[in-house]
Structure formats: C-alpha cells, structure tokens
Coordinates of C-alpha atoms in Angstrom, one line a residue:
P1 CA -50.6 -17.3 45.0
A2 CA -51.3 -15.8 48.4
G3 CA -49.9 -17.3 51.6
G4 CA -46.5 -18.5 50.2
L5 CA -43.3 -18.5 52.2
P6 CA -41.7 -15.1 52.7
R7 CA -38.7 -14.3 50.6
V8 CA -35.5 -14.4 52.6
R9 CA -32.2 -12.9 51.4
R10 CA -29.5 -14.5 53.4
D11 CA -26.9 -12.1 52.0
E12 CA -28.5 -8.9 53.4
A13 CA -26.6 -9.0 56.7
Y14 CA -23.2 -9.4 54.9
E15 CA -24.1 -6.8 52.4
A16 CA -24.8 -4.3 55.3
L17 CA -21.4 -5.1 56.8
R18 CA -19.6 -4.6 53.5
T19 CA -21.5 -1.3 53.0
R20 CA -20.1 -0.1 56.3
A21 CA -16.6 -1.2 55.4
D22 CA -17.0 0.4 51.9
A23 CA -18.0 3.7 53.5
H24 CA -14.9 3.5 55.7
L25 CA -12.8 2.9 52.6
A26 CA -14.3 5.9 50.9
A27 CA -13.8 8.2 53.9
E28 CA -10.4 6.9 55.2
G29 CA -8.8 5.7 52.0
G30 CA -8.4 2.1 53.3
R31 CA -10.4 -0.8 54.6
P32 CA -10.6 -1.7 58.2
R33 CA -7.8 -4.1 58.9
I34 CA -7.1 -7.1 61.1
F35 CA -3.6 -8.5 61.7
L36 CA -3.2 -12.3 61.4
A37 CA -0.7 -13.4 64.0
A38 CA 0.3 -16.8 62.5
L39 CA 2.3 -19.0 64.8
G40 CA 4.6 -21.8 63.7
P41 CA 5.2 -23.3 60.3
A42 CA 2.8 -22.9 57.4
A43 CA 1.5 -26.4 58.0
A44 CA 0.3 -25.4 61.4
H45 CA -1.4 -22.1 60.6
T46 CA -2.5 -22.1 56.9
A47 CA -5.9 -23.6 57.4
R48 CA -7.0 -21.3 60.2
A49 CA -5.3 -18.2 58.6
S50 CA -7.2 -18.9 55.4
F51 CA -10.5 -19.4 57.3
A52 CA -9.9 -16.1 59.3
T53 CA -9.0 -14.2 56.1
N54 CA -12.2 -15.4 54.3
L55 CA -14.4 -14.7 57.4
F56 CA -13.1 -11.1 57.9
Q57 CA -13.1 -10.3 54.2
A58 CA -16.8 -11.3 54.1
G59 CA -17.4 -8.3 56.3
G60 CA -15.1 -6.0 54.3
I61 CA -12.2 -6.3 56.7
E62 CA -8.8 -6.6 55.2
A63 CA -6.6 -9.4 56.7
V64 CA -2.9 -8.5 57.0
H65 CA -0.8 -11.6 57.0
E66 CA 2.7 -10.1 56.8
P67 CA 5.1 -11.4 58.0
V68 CA 3.8 -14.9 57.3
T69 CA 4.9 -16.1 60.8
V70 CA 5.4 -14.4 64.1
T71 CA 6.8 -15.3 67.5
A72 CA 6.1 -13.8 70.9
E73 CA 9.2 -11.8 70.4
S74 CA 8.3 -10.4 67.0
V75 CA 4.6 -10.0 67.2
A76 CA 4.4 -6.5 68.7
E77 CA 6.5 -4.9 66.0
A78 CA 4.7 -6.8 63.2
F79 CA 1.3 -5.8 64.6
T80 CA 2.3 -2.1 64.9
A81 CA 3.7 -2.2 61.3
S82 CA 0.5 -3.7 60.0
G83 CA -1.6 -0.6 60.7
A84 CA -4.3 -2.8 62.1
R85 CA -6.1 -2.2 65.4
M86 CA -7.2 -5.8 66.0
A87 CA -5.5 -9.2 65.7
C88 CA -6.4 -12.8 65.1
L89 CA -4.1 -15.7 66.3
C90 CA -3.9 -18.5 63.7
S91 CA -2.2 -21.8 64.4
S92 CA -2.7 -25.4 65.6
D93 CA -4.1 -26.3 68.9
K94 CA -0.7 -27.7 69.9
L95 CA 1.1 -24.4 69.2
Y96 CA -1.7 -22.4 70.8
A97 CA -1.2 -24.4 74.0
E98 CA 2.6 -23.6 73.8
G99 CA 2.5 -19.9 73.1
A100 CA -0.9 -18.2 72.3
A101 CA -1.2 -16.6 75.8
A102 CA 2.2 -14.9 75.5
V103 CA 1.4 -13.7 72.0
A104 CA -2.0 -12.4 73.1
E105 CA -0.4 -10.5 76.0
R106 CA 2.1 -8.8 73.7
L107 CA -0.6 -7.9 71.2
K108 CA -2.7 -6.2 73.9
A109 CA 0.5 -4.4 75.2
A110 CA 1.1 -3.2 71.6
G111 CA -2.4 -1.7 71.5
A112 CA -4.7 -4.3 70.0
T113 CA -8.2 -3.3 70.8
R114 CA -9.4 -6.9 70.3
V115 CA -7.6 -10.2 69.9
Y116 CA -9.4 -13.2 68.4
L117 CA -8.2 -16.8 68.2
A118 CA -9.0 -18.8 65.1
G119 CA -10.5 -22.1 66.5
R120 CA -12.3 -23.2 69.5
P121 CA -10.5 -22.5 72.8
G122 CA -11.0 -25.9 74.5
A123 CA -9.6 -26.4 77.9
Q124 CA -7.3 -23.4 77.6
Q125 CA -10.1 -20.8 77.4
E126 CA -9.6 -19.2 80.8
E127 CA -5.8 -18.9 80.2
Y128 CA -6.3 -17.4 76.8
E129 CA -8.9 -14.9 78.1
R130 CA -6.6 -13.9 81.0
A131 CA -3.9 -13.2 78.5
G132 CA -6.2 -11.0 76.4
V133 CA -8.1 -13.1 73.9
D134 CA -11.5 -11.5 73.5
G135 CA -13.2 -13.9 71.1
Y136 CA -13.0 -17.0 68.9
V137 CA -13.7 -17.5 65.2
F138 CA -14.4 -21.0 64.0
A139 CA -16.7 -22.8 61.6
G140 CA -20.2 -22.5 63.0
C141 CA -19.5 -19.3 65.0
D142 CA -22.0 -16.4 64.6
A143 CA -20.1 -14.7 61.8
V144 CA -22.4 -11.8 61.4
E145 CA -22.1 -11.0 65.1
V146 CA -18.3 -11.4 65.1
L147 CA -18.0 -9.1 62.1
S148 CA -20.5 -6.5 63.3
S149 CA -18.8 -6.4 66.7
A150 CA -15.4 -6.0 65.1
L151 CA -16.6 -3.1 62.9
D152 CA -18.2 -1.5 65.9
T153 CA -15.0 -1.8 67.9
M154 CA -13.0 -0.3 65.0
G155 CA -15.4 2.6 65.0
V156 CA -16.7 1.8 61.5
A157 CA -20.2 3.3 61.3

C-alpha cells in the first residue's frame, strides 16, 4: 500500500560507528580504547563502570578497566599503561565530590585527550570542567553524538 510510514532502522547510526572502529581494528591491530578510572570500592563504581563500558562498546570502543580501582596518586600511571587516549571517571556522586577534580587534572596531565564523567555533573559541573572533564555520559545522553565525537577525537576515520 502506498503512503505507509517510512522504514526506520535505529541501528544504522551504531552500525556506522562500529564500522569505523572495525576499520581502525583492521588498520591498527586494536580497537580504539578508553580507560575507566574507577574511584572507590566496587559498590561505588560498578554501576557506572558497567554503564560506561556498555555505552563505549556500542560504538566499538574498548573499555579498559585495569586496575579495578584508582586513586589520584595512581591514576596517571594506570592511564598511561592502559594504552588509551581518553578516560571516563566512574564512581558515586559522593566520591566524585571528594576527588573527581584531582583525578581529572592528573588524567589531563598524563595526556588524556578527553575526560568523561559517568553520571550527571550536578552542582559540581564548573569545578569538574575547570579540572579537565570534557563531557558526561549518563542514561538519556545523546549516545551517538558522544561516541561519534569520541571516535573523531581519537582520529578514527
């Protein structure tokens, strides 16, 4: 019948992102990577680390979560060892308020081209951004835009 609704494939945008990441894998021998800087005990960071892992993997970006937990003192070395060029802070709002700014500063000093924070920034947004947080990932964010921008920043064509 004529005049029906157009077909929409909601997966197309994600497939295009994964195609870019797959081409990077073929050319470079590895996927683009993001380092998960998890702060505090597992109970504080697991939910957001899992969310961030799944979000970035949807765009073909490998999340590196080793070591499981970092501190402001250990994050630069762990980030450098990960081979990633970007990082995502993962923890609870309480622990973010206590230490996210210091960790973001150290990640930037260690060469992170972009630092994300998993969750909404709330009242701390200005402080986080002064410290080097470039963006936020959370349920309801524009995932395609976040992933496309991340791949662009990593130089993934």
